[in-house]
XYZ file of N, CA and C in Angstrom:
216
model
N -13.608 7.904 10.295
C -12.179 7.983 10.450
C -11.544 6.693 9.918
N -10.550 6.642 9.341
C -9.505 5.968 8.500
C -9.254 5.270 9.789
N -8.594 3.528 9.735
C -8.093 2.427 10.075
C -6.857 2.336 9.528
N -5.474 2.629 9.979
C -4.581 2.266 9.430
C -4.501 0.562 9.660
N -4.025 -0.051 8.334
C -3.953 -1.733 8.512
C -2.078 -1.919 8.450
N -1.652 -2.164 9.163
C -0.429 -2.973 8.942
C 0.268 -3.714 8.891
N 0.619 -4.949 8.077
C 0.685 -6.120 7.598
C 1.874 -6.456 7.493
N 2.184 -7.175 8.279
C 3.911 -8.233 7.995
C 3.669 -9.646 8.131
N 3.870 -10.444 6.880
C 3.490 -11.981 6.825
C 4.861 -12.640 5.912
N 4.958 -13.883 6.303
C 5.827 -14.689 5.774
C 4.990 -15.469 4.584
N 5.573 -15.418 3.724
C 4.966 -16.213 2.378
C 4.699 -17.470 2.972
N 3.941 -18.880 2.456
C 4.025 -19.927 2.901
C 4.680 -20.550 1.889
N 5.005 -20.377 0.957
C 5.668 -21.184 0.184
C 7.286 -21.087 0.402
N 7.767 -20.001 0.309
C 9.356 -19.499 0.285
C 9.694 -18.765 1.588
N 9.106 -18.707 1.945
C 9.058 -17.807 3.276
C 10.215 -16.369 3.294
N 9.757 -15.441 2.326
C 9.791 -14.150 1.958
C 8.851 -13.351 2.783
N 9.407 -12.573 3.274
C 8.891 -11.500 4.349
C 7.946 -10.646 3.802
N 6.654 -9.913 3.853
C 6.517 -8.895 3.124
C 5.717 -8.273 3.986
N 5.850 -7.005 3.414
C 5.516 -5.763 4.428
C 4.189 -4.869 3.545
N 3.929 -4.208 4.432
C 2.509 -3.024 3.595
C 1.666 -2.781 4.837
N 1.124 -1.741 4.219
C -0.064 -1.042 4.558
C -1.457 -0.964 4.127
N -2.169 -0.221 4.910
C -3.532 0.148 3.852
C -4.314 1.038 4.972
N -5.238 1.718 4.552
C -6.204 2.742 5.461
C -7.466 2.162 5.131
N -8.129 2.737 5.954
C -9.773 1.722 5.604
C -10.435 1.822 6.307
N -11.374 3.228 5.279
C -12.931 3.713 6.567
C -13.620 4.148 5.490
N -14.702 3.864 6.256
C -16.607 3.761 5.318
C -16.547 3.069 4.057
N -15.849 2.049 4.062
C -15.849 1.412 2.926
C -14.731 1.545 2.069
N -13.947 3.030 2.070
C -13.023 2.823 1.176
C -11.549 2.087 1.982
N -10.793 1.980 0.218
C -9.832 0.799 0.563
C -8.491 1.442 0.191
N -7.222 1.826 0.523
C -6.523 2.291 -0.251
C -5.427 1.434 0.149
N -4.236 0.942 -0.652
C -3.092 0.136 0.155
C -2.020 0.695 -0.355
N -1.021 1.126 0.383
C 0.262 1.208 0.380
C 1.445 0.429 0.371
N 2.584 0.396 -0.192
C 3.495 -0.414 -0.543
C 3.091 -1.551 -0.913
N 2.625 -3.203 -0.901
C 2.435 -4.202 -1.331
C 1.151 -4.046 -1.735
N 0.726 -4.915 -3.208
C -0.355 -4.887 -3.847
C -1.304 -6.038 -3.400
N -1.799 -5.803 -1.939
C -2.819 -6.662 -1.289
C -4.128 -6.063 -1.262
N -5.011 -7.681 -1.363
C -6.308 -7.090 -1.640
C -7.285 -7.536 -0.138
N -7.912 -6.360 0.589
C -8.145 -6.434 2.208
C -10.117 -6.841 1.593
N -10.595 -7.848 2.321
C -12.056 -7.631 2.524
C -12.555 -7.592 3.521
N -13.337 -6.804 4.666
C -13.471 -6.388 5.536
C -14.881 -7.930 6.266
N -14.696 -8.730 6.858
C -15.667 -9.759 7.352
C -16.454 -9.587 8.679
N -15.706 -8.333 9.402
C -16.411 -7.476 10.760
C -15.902 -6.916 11.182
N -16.297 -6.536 12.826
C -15.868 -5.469 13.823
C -15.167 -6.459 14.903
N -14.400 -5.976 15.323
C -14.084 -6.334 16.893
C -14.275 -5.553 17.662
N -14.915 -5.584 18.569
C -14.777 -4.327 19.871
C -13.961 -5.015 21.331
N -13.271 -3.916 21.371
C -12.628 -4.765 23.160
C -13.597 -4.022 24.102
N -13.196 -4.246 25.800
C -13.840 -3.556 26.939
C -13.815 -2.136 26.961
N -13.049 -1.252 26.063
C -13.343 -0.277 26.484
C -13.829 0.511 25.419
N -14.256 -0.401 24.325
C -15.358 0.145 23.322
C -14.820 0.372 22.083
N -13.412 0.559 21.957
C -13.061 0.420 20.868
C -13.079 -0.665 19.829
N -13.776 -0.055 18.356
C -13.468 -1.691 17.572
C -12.515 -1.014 16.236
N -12.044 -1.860 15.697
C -11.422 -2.306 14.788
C -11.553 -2.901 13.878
N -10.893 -3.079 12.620
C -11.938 -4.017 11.271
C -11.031 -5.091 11.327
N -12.027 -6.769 11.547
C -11.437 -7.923 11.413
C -12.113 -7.724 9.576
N -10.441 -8.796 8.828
C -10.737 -8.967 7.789
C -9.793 -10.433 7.470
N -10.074 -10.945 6.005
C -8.765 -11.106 5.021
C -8.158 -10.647 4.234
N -7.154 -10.551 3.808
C -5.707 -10.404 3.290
C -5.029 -11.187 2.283
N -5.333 -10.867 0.486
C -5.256 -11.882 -0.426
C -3.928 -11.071 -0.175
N -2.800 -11.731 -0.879
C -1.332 -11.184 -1.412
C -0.341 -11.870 -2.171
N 0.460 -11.578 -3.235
C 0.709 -12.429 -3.807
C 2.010 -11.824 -3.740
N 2.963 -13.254 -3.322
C 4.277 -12.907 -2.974
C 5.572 -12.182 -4.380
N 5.708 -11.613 -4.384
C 6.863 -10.796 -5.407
C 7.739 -12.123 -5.557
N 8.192 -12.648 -4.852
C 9.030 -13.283 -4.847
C 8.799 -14.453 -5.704
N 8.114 -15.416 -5.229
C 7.870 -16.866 -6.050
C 6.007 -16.767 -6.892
N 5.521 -15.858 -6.645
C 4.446 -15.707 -7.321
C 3.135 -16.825 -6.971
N 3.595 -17.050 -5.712
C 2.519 -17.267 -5.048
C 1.367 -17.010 -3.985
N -0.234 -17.304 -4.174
C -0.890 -16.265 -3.890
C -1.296 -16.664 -2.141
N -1.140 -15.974 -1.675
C -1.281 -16.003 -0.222
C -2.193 -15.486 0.823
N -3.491 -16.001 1.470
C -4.584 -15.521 2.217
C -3.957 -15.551 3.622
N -4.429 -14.456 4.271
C -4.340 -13.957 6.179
C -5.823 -13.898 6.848
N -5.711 -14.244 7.659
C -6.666 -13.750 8.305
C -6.149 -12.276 9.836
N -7.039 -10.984 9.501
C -6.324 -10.267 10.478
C -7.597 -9.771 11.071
């Protein structure tokens, strides 16, 4: 089953808002609205067993064209 990812970060340079998506199960990657690139680094699981994909988040701001890493 698909991971919806949803992403709202402030540029660090200009501090331009940007928004997006992405889905992300068994490996595949698909992203919606902003052209960010997700690499998946593990799982999280909480107490009641659910996990989730910890990753990073390359993105490069529209705005001033600078390139910007997350950790999510």
């Amino acid at each position: 089953m698909a991971e919806k990812i949803r992403l709202k970060v402030k540029c660090h340079a200009c501090g331009f808002v940007m928004e997006g998506t992405a889905k992300y199960g068994k490996g595949n990657y698909h992203p919606e609205g902003l052209d960010l690139q997700f690499t998946a680094v593990g799982k999280l699981v909480d107490k009641g067993g659910n996990s989730r994909v910890k990753g990073e988040v390359t993105i490069t701001c529209p705005n001033c064209e600078t390139r910007n890493q997350f950790d999510i």
